[in-house]
Structures are given as structure tokens and as C-alpha cells.
PDB file of C-alpha atoms in Angstrom:
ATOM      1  CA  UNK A   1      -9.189  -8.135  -8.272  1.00 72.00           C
ATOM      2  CA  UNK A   2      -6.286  -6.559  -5.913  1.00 85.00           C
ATOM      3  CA  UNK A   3      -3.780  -3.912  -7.299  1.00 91.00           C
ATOM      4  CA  UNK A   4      -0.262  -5.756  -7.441  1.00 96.00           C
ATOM      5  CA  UNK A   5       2.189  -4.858  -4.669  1.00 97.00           C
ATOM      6  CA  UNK A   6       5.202  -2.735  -5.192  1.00 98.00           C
ATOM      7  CA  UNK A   7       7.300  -1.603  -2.970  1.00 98.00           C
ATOM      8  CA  UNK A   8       6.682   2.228  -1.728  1.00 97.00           C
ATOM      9  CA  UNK A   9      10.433   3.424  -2.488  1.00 97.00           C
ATOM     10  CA  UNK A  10      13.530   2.617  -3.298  1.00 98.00           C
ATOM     11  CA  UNK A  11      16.660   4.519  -4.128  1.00 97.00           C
ATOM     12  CA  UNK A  12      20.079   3.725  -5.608  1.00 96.00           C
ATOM     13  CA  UNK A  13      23.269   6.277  -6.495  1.00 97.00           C
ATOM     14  CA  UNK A  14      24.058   7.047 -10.045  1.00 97.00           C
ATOM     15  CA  UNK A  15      25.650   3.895 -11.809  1.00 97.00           C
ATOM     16  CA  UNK A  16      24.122   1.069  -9.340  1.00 97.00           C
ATOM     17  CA  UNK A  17      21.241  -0.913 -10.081  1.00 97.00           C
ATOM     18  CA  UNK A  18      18.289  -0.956  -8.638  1.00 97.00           C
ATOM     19  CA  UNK A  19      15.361  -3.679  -8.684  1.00 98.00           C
ATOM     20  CA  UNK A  20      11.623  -2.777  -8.574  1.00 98.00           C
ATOM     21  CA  UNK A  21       9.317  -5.943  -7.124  1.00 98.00           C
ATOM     22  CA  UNK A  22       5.734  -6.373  -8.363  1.00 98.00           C
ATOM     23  CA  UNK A  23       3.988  -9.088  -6.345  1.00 98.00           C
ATOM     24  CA  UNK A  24       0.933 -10.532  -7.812  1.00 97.00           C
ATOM     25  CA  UNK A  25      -1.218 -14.092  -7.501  1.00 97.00           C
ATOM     26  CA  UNK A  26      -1.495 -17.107  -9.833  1.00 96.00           C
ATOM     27  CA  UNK A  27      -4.358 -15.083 -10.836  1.00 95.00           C
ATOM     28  CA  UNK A  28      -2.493 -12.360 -12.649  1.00 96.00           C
ATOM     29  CA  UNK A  29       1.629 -12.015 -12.678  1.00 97.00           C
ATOM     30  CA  UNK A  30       1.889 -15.714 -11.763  1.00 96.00           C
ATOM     31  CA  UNK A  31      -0.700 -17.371 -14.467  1.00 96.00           C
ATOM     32  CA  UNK A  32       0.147 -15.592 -17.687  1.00 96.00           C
ATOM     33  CA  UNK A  33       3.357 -13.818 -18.734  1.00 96.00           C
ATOM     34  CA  UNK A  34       2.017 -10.632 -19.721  1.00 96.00           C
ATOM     35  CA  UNK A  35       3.954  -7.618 -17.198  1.00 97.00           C
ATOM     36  CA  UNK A  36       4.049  -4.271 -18.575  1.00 97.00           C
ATOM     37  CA  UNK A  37       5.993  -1.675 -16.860  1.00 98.00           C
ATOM     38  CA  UNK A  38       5.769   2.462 -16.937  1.00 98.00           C
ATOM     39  CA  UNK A  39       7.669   5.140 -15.954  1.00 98.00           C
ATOM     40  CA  UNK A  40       5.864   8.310 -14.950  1.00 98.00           C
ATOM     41  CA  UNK A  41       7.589  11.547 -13.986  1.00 98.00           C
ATOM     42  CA  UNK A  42       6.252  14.399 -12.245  1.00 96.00           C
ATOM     43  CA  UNK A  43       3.185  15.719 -13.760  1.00 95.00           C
ATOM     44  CA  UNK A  44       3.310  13.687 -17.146  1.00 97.00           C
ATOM     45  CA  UNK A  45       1.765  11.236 -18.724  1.00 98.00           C
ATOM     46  CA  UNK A  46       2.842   7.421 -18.169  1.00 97.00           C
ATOM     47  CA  UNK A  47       5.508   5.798 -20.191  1.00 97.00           C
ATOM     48  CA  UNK A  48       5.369   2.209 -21.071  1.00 97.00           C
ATOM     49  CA  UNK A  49       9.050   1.027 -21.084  1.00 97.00           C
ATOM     50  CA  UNK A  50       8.170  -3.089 -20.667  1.00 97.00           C
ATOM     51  CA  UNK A  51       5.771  -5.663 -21.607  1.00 96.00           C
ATOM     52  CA  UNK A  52       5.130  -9.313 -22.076  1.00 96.00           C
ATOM     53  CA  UNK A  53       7.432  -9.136 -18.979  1.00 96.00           C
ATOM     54  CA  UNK A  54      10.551  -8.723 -20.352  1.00 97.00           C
ATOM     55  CA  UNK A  55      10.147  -6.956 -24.157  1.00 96.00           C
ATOM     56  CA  UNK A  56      11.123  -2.924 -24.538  1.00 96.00           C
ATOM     57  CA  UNK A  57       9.053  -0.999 -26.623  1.00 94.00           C
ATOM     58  CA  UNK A  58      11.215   0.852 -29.541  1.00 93.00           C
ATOM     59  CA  UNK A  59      13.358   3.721 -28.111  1.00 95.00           C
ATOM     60  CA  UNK A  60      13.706   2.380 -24.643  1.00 96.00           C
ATOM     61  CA  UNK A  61      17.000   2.143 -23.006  1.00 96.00           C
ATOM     62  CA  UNK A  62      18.257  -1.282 -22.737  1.00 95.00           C
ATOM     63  CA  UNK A  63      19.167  -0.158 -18.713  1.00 96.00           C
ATOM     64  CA  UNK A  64      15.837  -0.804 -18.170  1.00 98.00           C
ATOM     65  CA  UNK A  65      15.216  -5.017 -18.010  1.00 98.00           C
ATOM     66  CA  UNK A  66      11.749  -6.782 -16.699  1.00 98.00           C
ATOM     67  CA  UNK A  67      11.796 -10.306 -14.998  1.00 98.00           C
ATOM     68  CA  UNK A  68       9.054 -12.798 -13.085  1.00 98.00           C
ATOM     69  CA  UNK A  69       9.536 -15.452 -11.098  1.00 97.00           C
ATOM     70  CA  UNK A  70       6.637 -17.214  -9.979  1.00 97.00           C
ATOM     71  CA  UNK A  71       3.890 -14.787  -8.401  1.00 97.00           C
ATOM     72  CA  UNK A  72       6.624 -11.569  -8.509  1.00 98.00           C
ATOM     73  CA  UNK A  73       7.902  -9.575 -11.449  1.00 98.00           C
ATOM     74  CA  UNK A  74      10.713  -7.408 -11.356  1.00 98.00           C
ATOM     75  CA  UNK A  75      11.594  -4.269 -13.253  1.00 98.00           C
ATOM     76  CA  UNK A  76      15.460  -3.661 -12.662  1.00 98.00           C
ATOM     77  CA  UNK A  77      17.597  -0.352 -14.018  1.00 98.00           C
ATOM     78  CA  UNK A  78      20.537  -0.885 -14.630  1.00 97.00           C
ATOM     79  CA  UNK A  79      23.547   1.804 -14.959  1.00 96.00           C
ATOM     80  CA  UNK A  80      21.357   4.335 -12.678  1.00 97.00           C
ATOM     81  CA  UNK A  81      20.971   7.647 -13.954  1.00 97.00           C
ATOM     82  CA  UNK A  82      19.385  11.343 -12.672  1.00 97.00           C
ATOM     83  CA  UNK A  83      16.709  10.795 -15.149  1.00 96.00           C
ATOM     84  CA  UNK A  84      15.253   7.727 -14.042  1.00 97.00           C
ATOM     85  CA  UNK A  85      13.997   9.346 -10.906  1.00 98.00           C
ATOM     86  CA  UNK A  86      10.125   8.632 -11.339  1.00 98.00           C
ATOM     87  CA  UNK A  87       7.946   6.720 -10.545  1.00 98.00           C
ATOM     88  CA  UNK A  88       7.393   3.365 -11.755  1.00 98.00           C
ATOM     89  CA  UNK A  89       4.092   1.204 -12.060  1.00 98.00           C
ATOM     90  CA  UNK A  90       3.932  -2.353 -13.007  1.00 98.00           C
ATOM     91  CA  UNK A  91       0.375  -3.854 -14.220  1.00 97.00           C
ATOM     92  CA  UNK A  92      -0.352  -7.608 -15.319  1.00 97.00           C
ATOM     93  CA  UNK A  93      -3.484  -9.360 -17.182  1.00 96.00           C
ATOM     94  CA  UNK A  94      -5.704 -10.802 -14.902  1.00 95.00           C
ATOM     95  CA  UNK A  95      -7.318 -13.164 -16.946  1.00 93.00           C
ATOM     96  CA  UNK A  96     -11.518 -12.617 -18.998  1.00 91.00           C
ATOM     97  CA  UNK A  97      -9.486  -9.598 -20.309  1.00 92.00           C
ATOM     98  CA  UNK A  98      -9.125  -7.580 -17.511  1.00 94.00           C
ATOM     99  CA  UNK A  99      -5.747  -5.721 -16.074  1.00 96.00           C
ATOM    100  CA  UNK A 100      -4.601  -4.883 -13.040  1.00 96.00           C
ATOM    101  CA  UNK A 101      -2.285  -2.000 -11.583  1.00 97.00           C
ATOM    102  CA  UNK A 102       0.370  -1.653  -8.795  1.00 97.00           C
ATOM    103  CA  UNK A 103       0.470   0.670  -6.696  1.00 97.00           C
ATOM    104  CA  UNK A 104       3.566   2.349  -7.454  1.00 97.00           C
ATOM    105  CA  UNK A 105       6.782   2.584  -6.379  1.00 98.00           C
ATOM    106  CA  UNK A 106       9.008   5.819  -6.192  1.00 98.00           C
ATOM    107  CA  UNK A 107      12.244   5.718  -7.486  1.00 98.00           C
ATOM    108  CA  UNK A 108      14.971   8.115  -5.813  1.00 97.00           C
ATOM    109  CA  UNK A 109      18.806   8.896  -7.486  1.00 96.00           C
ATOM    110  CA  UNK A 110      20.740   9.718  -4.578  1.00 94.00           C
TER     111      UNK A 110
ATOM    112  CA  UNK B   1       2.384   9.479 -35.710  1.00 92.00           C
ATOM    113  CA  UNK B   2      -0.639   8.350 -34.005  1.00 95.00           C
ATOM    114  CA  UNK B   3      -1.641  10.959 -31.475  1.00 97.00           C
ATOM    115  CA  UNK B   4      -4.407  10.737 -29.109  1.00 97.00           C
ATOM    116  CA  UNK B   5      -6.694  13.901 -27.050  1.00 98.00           C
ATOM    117  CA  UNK B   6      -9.486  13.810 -24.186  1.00 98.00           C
ATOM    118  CA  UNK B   7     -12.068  15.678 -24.028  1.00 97.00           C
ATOM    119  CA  UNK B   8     -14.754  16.537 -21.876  1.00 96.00           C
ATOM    120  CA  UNK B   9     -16.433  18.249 -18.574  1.00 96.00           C
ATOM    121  CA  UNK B  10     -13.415  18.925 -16.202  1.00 95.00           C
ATOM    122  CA  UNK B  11     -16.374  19.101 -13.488  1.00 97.00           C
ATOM    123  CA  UNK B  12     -19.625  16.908 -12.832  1.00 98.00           C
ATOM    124  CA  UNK B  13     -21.552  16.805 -10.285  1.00 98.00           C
ATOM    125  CA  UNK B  14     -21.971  13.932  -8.079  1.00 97.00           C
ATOM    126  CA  UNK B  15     -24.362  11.110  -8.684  1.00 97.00           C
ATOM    127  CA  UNK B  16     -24.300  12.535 -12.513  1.00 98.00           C
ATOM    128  CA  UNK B  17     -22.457  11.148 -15.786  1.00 98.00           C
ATOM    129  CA  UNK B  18     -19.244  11.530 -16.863  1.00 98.00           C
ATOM    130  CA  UNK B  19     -18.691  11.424 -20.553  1.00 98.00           C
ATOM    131  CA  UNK B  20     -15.499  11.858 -22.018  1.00 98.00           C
ATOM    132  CA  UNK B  21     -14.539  11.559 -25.636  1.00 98.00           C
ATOM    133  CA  UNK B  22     -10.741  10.323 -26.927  1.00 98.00           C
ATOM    134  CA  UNK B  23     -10.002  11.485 -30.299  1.00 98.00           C
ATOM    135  CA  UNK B  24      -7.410   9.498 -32.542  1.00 97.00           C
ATOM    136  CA  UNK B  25      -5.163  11.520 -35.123  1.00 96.00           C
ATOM    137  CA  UNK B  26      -2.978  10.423 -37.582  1.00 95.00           C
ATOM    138  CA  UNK B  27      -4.102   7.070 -37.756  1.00 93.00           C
ATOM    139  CA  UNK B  28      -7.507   5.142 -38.320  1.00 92.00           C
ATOM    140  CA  UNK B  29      -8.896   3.722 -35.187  1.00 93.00           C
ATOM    141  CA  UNK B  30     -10.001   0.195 -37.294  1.00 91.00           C
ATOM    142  CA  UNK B  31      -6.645  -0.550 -38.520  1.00 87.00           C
ATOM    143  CA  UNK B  32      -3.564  -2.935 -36.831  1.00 84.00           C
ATOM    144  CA  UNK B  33      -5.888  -4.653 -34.431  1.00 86.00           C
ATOM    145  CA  UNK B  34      -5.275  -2.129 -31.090  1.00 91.00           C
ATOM    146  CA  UNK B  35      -6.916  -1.996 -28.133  1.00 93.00           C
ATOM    147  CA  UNK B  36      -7.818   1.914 -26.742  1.00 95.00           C
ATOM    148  CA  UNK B  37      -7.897   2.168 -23.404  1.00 96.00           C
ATOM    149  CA  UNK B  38      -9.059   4.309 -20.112  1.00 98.00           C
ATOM    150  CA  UNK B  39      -7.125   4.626 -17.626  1.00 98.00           C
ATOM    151  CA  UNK B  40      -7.301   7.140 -14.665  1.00 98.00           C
ATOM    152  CA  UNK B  41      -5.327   8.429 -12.046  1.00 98.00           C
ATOM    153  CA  UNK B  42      -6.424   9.997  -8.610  1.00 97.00           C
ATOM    154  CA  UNK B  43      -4.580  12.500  -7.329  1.00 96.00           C
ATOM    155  CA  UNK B  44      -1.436  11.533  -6.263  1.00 95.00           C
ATOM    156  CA  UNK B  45      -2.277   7.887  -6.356  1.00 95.00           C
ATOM    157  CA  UNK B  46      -1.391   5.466  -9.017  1.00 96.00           C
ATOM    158  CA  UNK B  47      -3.089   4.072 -12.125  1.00 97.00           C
ATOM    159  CA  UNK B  48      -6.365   2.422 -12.662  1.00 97.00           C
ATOM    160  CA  UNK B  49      -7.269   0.872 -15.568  1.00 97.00           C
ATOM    161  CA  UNK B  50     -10.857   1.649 -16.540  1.00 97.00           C
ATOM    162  CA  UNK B  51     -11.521  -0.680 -19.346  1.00 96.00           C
ATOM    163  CA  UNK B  52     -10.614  -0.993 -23.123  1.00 94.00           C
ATOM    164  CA  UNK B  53     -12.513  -1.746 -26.145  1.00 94.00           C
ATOM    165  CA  UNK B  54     -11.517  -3.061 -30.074  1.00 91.00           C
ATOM    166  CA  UNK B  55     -13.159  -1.558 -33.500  1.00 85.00           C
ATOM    167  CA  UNK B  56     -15.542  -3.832 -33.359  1.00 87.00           C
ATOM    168  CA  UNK B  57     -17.553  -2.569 -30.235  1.00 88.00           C
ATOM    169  CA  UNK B  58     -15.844  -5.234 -27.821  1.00 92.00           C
ATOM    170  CA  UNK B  59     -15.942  -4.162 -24.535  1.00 95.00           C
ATOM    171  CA  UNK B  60     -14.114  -5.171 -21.494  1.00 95.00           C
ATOM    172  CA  UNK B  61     -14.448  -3.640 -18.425  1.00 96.00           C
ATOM    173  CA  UNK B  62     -12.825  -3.003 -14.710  1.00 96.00           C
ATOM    174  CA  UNK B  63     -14.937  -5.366 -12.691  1.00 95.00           C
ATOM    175  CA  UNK B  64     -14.974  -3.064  -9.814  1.00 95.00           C
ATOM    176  CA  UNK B  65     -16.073  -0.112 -12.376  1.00 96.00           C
ATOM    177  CA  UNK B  66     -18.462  -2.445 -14.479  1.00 96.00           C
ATOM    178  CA  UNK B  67     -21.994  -1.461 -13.103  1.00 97.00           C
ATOM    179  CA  UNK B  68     -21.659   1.887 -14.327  1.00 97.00           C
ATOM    180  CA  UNK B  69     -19.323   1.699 -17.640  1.00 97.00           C
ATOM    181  CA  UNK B  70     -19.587   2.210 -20.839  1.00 97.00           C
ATOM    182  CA  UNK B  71     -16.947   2.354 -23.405  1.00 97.00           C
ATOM    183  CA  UNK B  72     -18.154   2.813 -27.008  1.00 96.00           C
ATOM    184  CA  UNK B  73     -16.595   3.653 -30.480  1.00 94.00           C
ATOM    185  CA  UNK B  74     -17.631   5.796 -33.313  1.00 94.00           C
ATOM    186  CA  UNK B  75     -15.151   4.722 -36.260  1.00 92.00           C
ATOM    187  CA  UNK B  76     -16.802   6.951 -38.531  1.00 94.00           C
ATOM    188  CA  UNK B  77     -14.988  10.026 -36.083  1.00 96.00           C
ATOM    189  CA  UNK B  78     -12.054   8.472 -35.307  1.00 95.00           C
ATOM    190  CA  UNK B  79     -13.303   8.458 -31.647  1.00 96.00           C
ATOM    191  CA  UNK B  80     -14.101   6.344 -28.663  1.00 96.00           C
ATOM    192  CA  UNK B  81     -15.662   7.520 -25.982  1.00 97.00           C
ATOM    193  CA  UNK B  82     -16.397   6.938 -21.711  1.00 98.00           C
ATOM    194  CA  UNK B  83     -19.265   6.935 -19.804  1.00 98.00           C
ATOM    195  CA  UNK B  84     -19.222   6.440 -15.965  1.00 98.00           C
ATOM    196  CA  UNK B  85     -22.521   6.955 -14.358  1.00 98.00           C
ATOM    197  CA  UNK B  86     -23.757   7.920 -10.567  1.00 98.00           C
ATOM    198  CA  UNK B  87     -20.177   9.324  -9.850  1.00 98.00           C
ATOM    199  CA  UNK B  88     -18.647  10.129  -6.269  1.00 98.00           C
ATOM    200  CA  UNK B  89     -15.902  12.573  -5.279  1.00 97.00           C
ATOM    201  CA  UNK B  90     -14.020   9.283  -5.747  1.00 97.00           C
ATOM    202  CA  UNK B  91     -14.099   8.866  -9.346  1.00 98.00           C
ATOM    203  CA  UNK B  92     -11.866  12.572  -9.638  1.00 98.00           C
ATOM    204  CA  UNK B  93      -8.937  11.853 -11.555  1.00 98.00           C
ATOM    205  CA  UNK B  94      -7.018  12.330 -14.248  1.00 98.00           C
ATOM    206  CA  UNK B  95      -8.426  10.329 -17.084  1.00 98.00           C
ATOM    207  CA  UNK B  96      -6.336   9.147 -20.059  1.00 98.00           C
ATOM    208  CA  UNK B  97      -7.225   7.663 -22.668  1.00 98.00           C
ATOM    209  CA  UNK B  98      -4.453   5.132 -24.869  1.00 97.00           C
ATOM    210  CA  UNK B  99      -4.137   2.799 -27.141  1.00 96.00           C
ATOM    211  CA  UNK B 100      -2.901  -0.545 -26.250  1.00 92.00           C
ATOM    212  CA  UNK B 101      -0.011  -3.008 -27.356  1.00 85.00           C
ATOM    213  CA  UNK B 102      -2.446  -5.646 -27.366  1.00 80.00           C
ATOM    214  CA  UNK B 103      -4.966  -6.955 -24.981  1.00 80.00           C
ATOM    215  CA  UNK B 104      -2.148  -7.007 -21.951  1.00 86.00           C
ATOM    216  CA  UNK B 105       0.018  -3.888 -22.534  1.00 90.00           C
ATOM    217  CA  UNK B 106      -2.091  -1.321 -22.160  1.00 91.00           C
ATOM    218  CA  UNK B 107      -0.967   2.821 -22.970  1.00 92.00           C
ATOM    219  CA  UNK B 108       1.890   2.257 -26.432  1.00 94.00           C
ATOM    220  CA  UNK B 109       0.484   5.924 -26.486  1.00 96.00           C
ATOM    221  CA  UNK B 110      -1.332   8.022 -23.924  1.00 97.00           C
ATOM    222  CA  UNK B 111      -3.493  11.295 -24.625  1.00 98.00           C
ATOM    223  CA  UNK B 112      -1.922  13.901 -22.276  1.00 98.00           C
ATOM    224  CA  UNK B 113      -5.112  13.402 -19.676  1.00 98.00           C
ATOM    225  CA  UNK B 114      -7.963  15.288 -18.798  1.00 98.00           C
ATOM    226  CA  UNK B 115      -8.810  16.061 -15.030  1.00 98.00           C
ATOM    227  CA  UNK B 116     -12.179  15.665 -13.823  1.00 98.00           C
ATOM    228  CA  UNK B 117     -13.229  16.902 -10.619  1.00 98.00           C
ATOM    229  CA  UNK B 118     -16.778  15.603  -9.076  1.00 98.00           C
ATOM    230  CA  UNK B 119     -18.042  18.287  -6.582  1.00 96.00           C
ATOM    231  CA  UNK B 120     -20.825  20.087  -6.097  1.00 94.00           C
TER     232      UNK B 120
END
């Protein structure tokens, strides 16, 4: 069991969009649709903001939208704003009810 | 509003136990079918999920973490609790407990973490 890639960074300017990959197997992102998403800031606790790939929890901005495509789900915010600099974690069932993490992926508001 | 606090040694030596204990307030631990979770965090890495278990004593585990796991629950407190035996300087993190949007959404609600150092 291998924690999902993400891409290290990326950064957008206030208003863009910016798209978060999460890159998985057929063992995990590709074989079930369950992709949750959270957004941790700076010494706090996680958020979740997406799962079941593409569903927001209650009292999450609709900016925020989840995807997959085969082996590689995507978190994308939309309408960029200060606050969404964090970082950002995707994690996927892996099947025998087990989960696996990515490794993160920092998110920078230019 | 379901609230959720670690607690536990914030140091253990290596090759000892860790125990820590997650205590649920404002809601009862049997009821709407959740899964609580552990999940930890080394410093500045990302998240690991430890394992999660149901009311009913199901267990399900981290297969890299499995040999020395054990997640239990005491409904009758409200709690459930971690154990994670032989530890290493490796197994310092932040450890937060959650409960889960079912079996695949883990941390609907996170305890604010407890950081546990293994050193000497």
C-alpha cells in the first residue's frame, strides 16, 4: 500500500483556478470511487472539504470541486482566494477496508 | 455538536507502548453507524491513517502498522482508545483521533491532536 501522489506545489493568483492531481492505482483511486479531500492550514487540524470524489460536506464552499478520471483524482478551486492557501491532502479506499493518504500538496495565493 | 479529545503520554520511550485514549462528547459513540478513526501526522509530513474501528469492536487496521495495533472501544465511556506497541522515534507524531463519514471518508470531525514524542 503506496501513499497516492500529489503534486509538491502549486500556486495560482486570486480569482484563477487551480487543479490539485492525486494519482493512485486500480487498487485504490482507480477501483472504487471513494476520494476524500482536506484542507489543512498551518498548525490546525485537517479539514475534510470532499468525499465520494466529488460530494462537499455541509458548509463547504462550492469553489472547491473533486473529479477522477481513471487512476487520478483531482481537487480543483475555483475563484482563488487568500484563504485557501493550505495545504491540501487527498486519500482514497484501498480496498479490505483500508485507506490510503497522499502526500500533500502545498497550495500558494500569489 | 459532536466533539472529540486525545489523551495520553506526550512522551514514551522507545520500544514501549503508546496508549492513547479519544473521548467523544455530545454524542453517543453507538449511534448513526460512524467509523472513529486514528490518524497521525509526523512532523511536517502529511497524514497517515492508523486504522478505524465501529461500536461493535470491528477493527481495521493500516497494514504497514498492523503487527503492533490495537484499536478498541469502551461504549460504556464514550471512548475508544490506541495502542501501538515496540515504538521507534518514527512513530512521533501528532495523533488525531476522528470520526469518519463512513468506511472511506475518514475525519467529518477531528480531535485537535495530541503530540507524542518517542525519545529516550
Amino acid at each position: 500500500q503506496s501513499a497516492l501522489t500529489q503534486p509538491r506545489s502549486v500556486s495560482g493568483s486570486p480569482g484563477q483556478s487551480v487543479a490539485i492531481s492525486c494519482t493512485g492505482t486500480s487498487s485504490d483511486v482507480g477501483g472504487y470511487n471513494y476520494v476524500s479531500w482536506y484542507q489543512q492550514h498551518p498548525g490546525k487540524v485537517p479539514k475534510l472539504i470532499i468525499y465520494d470524489v466529488n460530494k462537499r460536506p455541509s458548509g463547504v464552499p462550492d469553489r472547491f470541486s473533486g473529479s477522477k478520471s481513471g487512476n487520478t483524482a483531482s481537487l480543483t478551486i475555483s475563484g482563488l482566494q487568500a484563504e485557501d492557501e493550505a495545504d491540501y491532502y487527498c486519500c482514497s479506499y484501498a480496498g479490505s477496508y483500508t485507506l490510503v493518504f497522499g502526500g500533500g500538496t502545498k497550495v500558494t495565493v500569489l | 455538536q459532536v466533539q472529540l479529545q486525545e489523551s495520553g503520554p506526550g512522551l514514551v520511550k522507545p520500544s514501549q507502548t503508546l496508549s492513547l485514549t479519544c473521548t467523544v462528547s455530545g454524542g453517543s459513540i453507538i449511534i448513526g453507524g460512524y467509523y472513529w478513526s486514528w490518524i497521525r501526522q509526523r512532523p511536517g509530513k502529511g497524514l497517515e491513517w492508523i486504522g478505524y474501528i465501529y461500536h461493535t469492536g470491528s477493527t481495521y487496521y493500516n497494514p504497514s502498522l498492523k503487527s503492533r495495533l490495537i484499536i478498541s472501544v469502551d461504549t460504556s465511556k464514550n471512548q475508544f482508545s490506541l495502542r501501538l506497541t515496540s515504538v521507534t522515534a518514527a512513530d512521533t507524531a501528532v495523533y488525531y483521533c476522528a470520526r469518519d463519514l463512513g468506511i472511506a471518508a475518514p475525519g467529518e470531525i477531528w480531535g485537535q491532536g495530541t503530540m507524542v514524542t518517542v525519545s529516550t
